[in-house]
Coordinates of C-alpha atoms in Angstrom, one line a residue:
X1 CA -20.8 -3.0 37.5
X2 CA -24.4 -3.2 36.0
X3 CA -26.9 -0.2 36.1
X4 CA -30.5 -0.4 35.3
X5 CA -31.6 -3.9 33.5
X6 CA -34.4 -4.5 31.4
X7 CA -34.9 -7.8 31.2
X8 CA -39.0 -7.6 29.6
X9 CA -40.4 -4.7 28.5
X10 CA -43.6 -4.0 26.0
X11 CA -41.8 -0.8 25.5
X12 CA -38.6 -2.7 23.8
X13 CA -37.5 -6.1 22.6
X14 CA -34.8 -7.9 23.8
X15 CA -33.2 -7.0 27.1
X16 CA -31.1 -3.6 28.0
X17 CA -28.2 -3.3 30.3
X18 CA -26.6 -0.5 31.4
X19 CA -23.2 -0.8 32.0
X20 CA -21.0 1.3 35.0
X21 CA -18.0 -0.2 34.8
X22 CA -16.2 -3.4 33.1
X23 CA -13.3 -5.0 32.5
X24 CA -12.5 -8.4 30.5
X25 CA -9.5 -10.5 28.9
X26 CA -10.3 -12.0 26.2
X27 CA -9.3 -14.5 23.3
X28 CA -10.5 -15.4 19.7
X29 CA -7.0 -16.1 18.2
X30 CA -4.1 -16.6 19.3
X31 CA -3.2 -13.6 21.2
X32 CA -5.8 -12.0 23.9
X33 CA -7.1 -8.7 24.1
X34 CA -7.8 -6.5 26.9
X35 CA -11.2 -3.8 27.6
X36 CA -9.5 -1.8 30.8
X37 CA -13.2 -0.1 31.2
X38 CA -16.3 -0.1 29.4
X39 CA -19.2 2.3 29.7
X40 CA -22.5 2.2 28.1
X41 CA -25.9 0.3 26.5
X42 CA -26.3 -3.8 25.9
X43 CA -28.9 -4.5 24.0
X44 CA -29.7 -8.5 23.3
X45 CA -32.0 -9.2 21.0
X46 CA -32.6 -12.3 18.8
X47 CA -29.1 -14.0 17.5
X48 CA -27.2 -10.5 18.5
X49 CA -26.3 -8.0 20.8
X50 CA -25.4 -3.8 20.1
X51 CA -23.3 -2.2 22.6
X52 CA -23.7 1.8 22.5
X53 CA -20.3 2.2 24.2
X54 CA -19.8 5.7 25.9
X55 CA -16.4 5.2 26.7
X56 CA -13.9 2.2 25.4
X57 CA -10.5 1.9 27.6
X58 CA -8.2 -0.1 25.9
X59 CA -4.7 -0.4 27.2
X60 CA -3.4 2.3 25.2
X61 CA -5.8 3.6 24.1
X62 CA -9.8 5.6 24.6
X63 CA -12.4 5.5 22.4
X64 CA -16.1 5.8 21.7
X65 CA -18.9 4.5 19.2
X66 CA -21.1 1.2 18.5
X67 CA -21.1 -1.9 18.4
X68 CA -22.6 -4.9 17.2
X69 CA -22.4 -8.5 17.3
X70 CA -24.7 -11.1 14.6
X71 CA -24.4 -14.8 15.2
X72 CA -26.9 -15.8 12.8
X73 CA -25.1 -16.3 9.5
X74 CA -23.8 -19.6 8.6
X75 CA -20.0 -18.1 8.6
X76 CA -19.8 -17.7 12.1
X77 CA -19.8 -14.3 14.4
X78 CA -19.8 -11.1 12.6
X79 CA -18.8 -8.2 14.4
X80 CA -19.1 -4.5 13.4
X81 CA -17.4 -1.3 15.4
X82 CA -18.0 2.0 14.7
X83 CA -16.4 5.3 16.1
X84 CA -14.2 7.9 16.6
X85 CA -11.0 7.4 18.2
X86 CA -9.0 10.4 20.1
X87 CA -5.6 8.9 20.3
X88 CA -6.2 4.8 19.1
X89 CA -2.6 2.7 19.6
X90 CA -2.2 0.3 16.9
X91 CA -0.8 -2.0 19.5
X92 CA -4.2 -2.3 20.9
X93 CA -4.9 -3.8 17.3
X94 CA -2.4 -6.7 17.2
X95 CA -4.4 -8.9 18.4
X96 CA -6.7 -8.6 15.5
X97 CA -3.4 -8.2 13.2
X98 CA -0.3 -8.4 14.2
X99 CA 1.5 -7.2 10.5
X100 CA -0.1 -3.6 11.9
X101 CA 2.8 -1.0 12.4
X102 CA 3.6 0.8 16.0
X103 CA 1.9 4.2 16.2
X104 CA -1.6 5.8 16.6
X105 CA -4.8 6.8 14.6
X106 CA -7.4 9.6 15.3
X107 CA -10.9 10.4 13.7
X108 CA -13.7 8.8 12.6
X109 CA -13.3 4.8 11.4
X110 CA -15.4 1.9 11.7
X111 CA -14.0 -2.2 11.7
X112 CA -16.2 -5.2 10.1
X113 CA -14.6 -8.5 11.1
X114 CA -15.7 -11.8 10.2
X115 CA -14.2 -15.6 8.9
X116 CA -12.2 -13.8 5.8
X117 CA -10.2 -11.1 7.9
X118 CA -10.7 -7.4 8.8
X119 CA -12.2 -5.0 7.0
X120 CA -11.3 -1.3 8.1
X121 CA -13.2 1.6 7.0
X122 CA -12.1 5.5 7.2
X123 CA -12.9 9.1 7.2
X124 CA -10.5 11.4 7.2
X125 CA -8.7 9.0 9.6
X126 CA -4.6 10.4 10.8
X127 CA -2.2 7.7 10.9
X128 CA 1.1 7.8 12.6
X129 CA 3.6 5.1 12.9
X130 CA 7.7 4.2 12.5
X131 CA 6.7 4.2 8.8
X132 CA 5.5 7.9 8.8
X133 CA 2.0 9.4 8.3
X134 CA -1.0 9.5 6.4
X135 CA -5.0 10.6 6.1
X136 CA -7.2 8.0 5.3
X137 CA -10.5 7.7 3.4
X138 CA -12.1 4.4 2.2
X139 CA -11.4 1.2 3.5
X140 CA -8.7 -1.5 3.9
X141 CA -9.3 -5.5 4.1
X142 CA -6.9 -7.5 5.9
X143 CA -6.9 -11.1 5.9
X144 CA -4.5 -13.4 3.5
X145 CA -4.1 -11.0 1.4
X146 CA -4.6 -6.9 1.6
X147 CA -7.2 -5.6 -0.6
X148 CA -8.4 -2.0 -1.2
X149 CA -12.1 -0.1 -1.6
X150 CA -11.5 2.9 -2.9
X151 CA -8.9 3.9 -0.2
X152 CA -7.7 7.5 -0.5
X153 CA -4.1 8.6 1.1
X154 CA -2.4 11.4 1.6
X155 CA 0.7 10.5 2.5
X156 CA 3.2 12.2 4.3
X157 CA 7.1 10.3 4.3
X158 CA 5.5 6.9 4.1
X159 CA 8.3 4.7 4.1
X160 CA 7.2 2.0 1.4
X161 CA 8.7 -1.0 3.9
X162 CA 5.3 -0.6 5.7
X163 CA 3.8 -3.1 3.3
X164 CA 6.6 -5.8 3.5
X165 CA 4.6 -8.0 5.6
X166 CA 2.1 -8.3 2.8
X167 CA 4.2 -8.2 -0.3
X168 CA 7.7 -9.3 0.5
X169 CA 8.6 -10.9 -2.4
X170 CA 7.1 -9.1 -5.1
X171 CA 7.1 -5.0 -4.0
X172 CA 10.2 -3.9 -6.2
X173 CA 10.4 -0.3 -4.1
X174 CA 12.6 1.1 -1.4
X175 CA 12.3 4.4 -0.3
X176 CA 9.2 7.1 0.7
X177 CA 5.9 8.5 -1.0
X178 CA 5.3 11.7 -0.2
X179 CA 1.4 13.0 -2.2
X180 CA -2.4 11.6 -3.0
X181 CA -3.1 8.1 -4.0
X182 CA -5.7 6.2 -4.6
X183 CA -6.2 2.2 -4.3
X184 CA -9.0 -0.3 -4.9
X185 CA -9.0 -4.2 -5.7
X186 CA -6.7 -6.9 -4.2
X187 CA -3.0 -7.5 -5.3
X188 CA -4.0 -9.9 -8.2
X189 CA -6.1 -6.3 -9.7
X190 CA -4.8 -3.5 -8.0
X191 CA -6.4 -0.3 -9.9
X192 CA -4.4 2.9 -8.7
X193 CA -4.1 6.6 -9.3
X194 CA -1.0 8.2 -8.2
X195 CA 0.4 11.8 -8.1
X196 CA 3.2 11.5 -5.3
X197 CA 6.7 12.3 -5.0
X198 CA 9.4 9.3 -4.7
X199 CA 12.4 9.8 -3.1
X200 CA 14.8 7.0 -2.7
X201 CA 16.4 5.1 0.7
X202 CA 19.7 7.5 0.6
X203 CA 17.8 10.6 -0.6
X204 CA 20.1 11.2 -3.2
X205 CA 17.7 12.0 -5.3
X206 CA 13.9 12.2 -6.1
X207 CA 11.0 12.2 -8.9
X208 CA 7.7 13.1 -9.3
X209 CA 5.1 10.7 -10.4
X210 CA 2.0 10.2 -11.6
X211 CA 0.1 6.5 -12.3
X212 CA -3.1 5.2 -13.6
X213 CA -4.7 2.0 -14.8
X214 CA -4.2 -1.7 -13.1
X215 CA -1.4 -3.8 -11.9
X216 CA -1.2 -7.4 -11.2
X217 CA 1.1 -7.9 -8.2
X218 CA -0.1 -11.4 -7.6
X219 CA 1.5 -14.9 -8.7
X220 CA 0.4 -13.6 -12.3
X221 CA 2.5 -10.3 -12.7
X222 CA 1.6 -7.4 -15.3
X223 CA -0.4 -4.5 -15.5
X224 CA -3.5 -3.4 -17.9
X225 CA -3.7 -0.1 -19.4
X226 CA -1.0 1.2 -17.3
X227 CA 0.5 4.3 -17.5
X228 CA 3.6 5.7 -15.6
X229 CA 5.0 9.4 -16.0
X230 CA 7.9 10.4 -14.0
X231 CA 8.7 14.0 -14.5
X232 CA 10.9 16.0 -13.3
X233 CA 13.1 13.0 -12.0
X234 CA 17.0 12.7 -11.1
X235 CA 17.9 9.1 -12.4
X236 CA 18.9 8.5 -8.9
X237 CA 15.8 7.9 -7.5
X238 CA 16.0 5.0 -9.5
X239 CA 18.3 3.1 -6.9
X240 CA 15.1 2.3 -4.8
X241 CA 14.6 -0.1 -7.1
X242 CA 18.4 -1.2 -8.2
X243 CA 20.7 -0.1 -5.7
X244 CA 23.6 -0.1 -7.7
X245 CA 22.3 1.8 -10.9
X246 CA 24.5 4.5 -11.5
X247 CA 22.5 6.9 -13.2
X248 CA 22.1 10.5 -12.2
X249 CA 21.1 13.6 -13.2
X250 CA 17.7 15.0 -14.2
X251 CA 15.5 13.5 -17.0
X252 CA 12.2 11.6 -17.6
X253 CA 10.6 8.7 -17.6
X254 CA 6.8 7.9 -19.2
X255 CA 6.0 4.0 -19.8
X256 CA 2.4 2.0 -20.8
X257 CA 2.3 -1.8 -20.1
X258 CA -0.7 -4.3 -20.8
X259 CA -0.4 -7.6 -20.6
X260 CA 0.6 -10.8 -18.0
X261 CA 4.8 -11.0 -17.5
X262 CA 4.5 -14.7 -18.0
X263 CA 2.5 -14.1 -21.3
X264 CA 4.7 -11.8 -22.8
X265 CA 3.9 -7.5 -21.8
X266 CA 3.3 -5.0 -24.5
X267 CA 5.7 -2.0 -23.5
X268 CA 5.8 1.7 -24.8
X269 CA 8.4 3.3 -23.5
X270 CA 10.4 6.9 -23.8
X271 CA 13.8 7.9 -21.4
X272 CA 15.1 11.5 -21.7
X273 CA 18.8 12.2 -19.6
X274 CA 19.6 16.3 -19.4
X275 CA 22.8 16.5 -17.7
X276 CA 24.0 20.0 -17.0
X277 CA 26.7 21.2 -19.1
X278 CA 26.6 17.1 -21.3
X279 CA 24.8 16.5 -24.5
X280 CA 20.9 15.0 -23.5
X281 CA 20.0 11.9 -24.5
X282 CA 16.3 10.6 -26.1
X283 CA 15.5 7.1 -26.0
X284 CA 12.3 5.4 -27.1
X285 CA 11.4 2.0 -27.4
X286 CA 8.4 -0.3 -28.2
X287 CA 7.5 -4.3 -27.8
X288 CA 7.4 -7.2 -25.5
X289 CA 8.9 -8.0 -22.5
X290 CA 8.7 -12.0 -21.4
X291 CA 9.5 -13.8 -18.4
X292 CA 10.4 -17.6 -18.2
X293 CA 10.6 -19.7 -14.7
X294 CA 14.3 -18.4 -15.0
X295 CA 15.3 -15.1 -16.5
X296 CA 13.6 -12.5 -18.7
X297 CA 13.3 -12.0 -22.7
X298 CA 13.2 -8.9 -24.4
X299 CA 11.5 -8.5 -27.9
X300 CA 12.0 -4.3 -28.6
X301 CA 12.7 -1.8 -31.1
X302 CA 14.0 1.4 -29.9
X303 CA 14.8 4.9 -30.9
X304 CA 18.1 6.2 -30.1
X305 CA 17.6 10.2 -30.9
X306 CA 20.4 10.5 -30.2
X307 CA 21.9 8.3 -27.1
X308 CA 25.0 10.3 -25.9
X309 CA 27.9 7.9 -24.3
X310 CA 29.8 10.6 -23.3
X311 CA 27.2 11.8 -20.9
X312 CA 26.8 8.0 -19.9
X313 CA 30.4 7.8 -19.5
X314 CA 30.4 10.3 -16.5
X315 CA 28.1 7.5 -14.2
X316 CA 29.5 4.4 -15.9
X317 CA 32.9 4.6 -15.5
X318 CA 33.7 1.3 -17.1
X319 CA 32.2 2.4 -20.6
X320 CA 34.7 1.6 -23.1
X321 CA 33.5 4.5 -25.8
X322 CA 32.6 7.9 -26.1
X323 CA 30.1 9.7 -28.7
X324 CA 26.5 9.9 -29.8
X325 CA 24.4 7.0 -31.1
X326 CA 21.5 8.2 -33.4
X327 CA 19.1 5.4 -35.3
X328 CA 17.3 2.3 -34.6
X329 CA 18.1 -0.6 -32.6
X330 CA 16.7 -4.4 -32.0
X331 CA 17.0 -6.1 -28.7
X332 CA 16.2 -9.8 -28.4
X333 CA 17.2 -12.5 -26.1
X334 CA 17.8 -12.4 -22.8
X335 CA 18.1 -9.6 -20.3
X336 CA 20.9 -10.8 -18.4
X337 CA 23.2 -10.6 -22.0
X338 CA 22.1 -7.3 -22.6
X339 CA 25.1 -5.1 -23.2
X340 CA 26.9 -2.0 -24.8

């Protein structure tokens, strides 16, 4: 349903349509999408076309904002939206991307799309989904891979299996982030800034922590200038990543890493364990740790000041000795043959 049309005017380029009412199904990939109602501005001029967009109905969803269509790059059609949406259902997204989680957004965003994927840009955006919520502010590329622009969150329970359809094979986490962090660069050089709270898929325990520098989550795995502090932690937080380390109690945690897995990664690395009413326990240890097509080396020296067993003894029931270590060890060879 059409308005007023300017189809030649000395006053403007281009031609202007205002639009009433209208609906459309549409289809660039493989799934369609659906406008229930549309009311605004089209503007054509030269190879594009701006829609001022008073009202967006969606299926699920209402919204309002710009946007803009530019045929005349050599990479197809690139299309910009820009808004503010009062209640946006991510559903109404799958179309663009399917790996997008159930729930709904609010606030201020914007969306760039063209050949190489999506690029989503926020403002204080609220996100939430089945994987929890979150306030966002930068921007998020979707496409073959994920990549990050300076993308602020404060997360709120963010269950950590919300990336899975990224990263399935190489995200060693299970469990929520609760806290601020930061991310910019793709997987390959992923800078981040971290102060969040972990807590673990049975919530039997939790740990504070605190990252900086780059990791390297792509086909070459490692980090640069990396460093981790995880303070005050209970060692059971530590099943999120190895669900049957037995570990627990409070402690501490604090590791640097630089350098490519495959090439060998320089590790610093200090382990306090403070069980109530057991002696504590102070580990240290320095080196490189190497990964081969099949298993892992280890090339360390470490610190043992002092390692208590008896405390050990309490989580590792099958510990054949009691006591305290105190002096210096090596470790080389394989992980898998390391042993007590």
């Amino acid at each position: 349903d059409l308005g007023s049309a300017d189809l030649a005017s000395p006053r403007r380029p281009g031609q202007r349509f205002d639009i009433r009412s209208f609906a459309m199904r549409g289809q660039l990939w493989e799934d369609p999408f659906f406008i229930q109602d549309l009311v605004g501005a089209l503007t054509i001029e030269g190879p594009g076309l701006t829609l001022a967009m008073e009202s967006l109905e969606l299926p699920s969803s209402v919204l309002h904002g710009d946007l803009a269509l530019d045929w005349s790059g050599s990479g197809g059609v690139l299309t910009r939206i820009g808004g503010v949406a009062e209640s946006l259902t991510l559903a109404d997204l799958h179309w663009l991307e399917p790996r997008l989680p159930h729930g709904t957004a609010s606030g201020p965003f914007s969306l760039e799309l063209n050949g190489d994927g999506v690029t989503l840009s926020f403002d204080g955006t609220r996100a939430d989904s089945e994987f929890g919520q979150a306030r966002a502010t930068g921007a998020l590329t979707l496409g073959t891979e994920i990549g990050f622009d300076d993308l602020d969150l404060e997360l709120a329970g963010v269950d950590l299996g919300i990336l899975t359809p990224w990263v399935p094979d190489t995200l060693p986490l299970d469990g929520w982030l609760m806290g601020d962090l930061t991310l910019s660069g793709s997987l390959d050089t992923l800078s981040v800034s971290s102060d969040v709270t972990f807590l673990p898929p049975d919530s039997s325990g939790q740990a504070e922590v605190r990252v900086t520098g780059l990791l390297h989550l792509g086909e070459a795995l490692g980090s640069t200038d990396l460093s981790v502090t995880v303070a005050p932690m209970d060692w059971r937080a530590l099943r999120g990543v190895a669900p049957e380390f037995a570990l627990q109690g409070p402690g501490s945690l604090r590791v640097e890493a630089t350098g490519l897995l495959d090439q060998g990664l320089r590790v610093s690395a200090q382990a306090t364990y403070t069980p109530e009413g057991l002696a504590p326990s102070r580990v240290t240890a320095d080196g490189i740790v190497r990964r081969d097509s099949i298993q892992v080396f280890l090339e360390m020296v470490g610190e043992l000041r002092p390692l208590s067993l008896t405390a050990l003894r309490r989580d590792v029931q099958d510990l054949p000795v009691t006591g305290e270590l105190d002096g210096t060890v090596d470790i080389r060879g394989p992980l898998s043959d390391l042993g007590l």
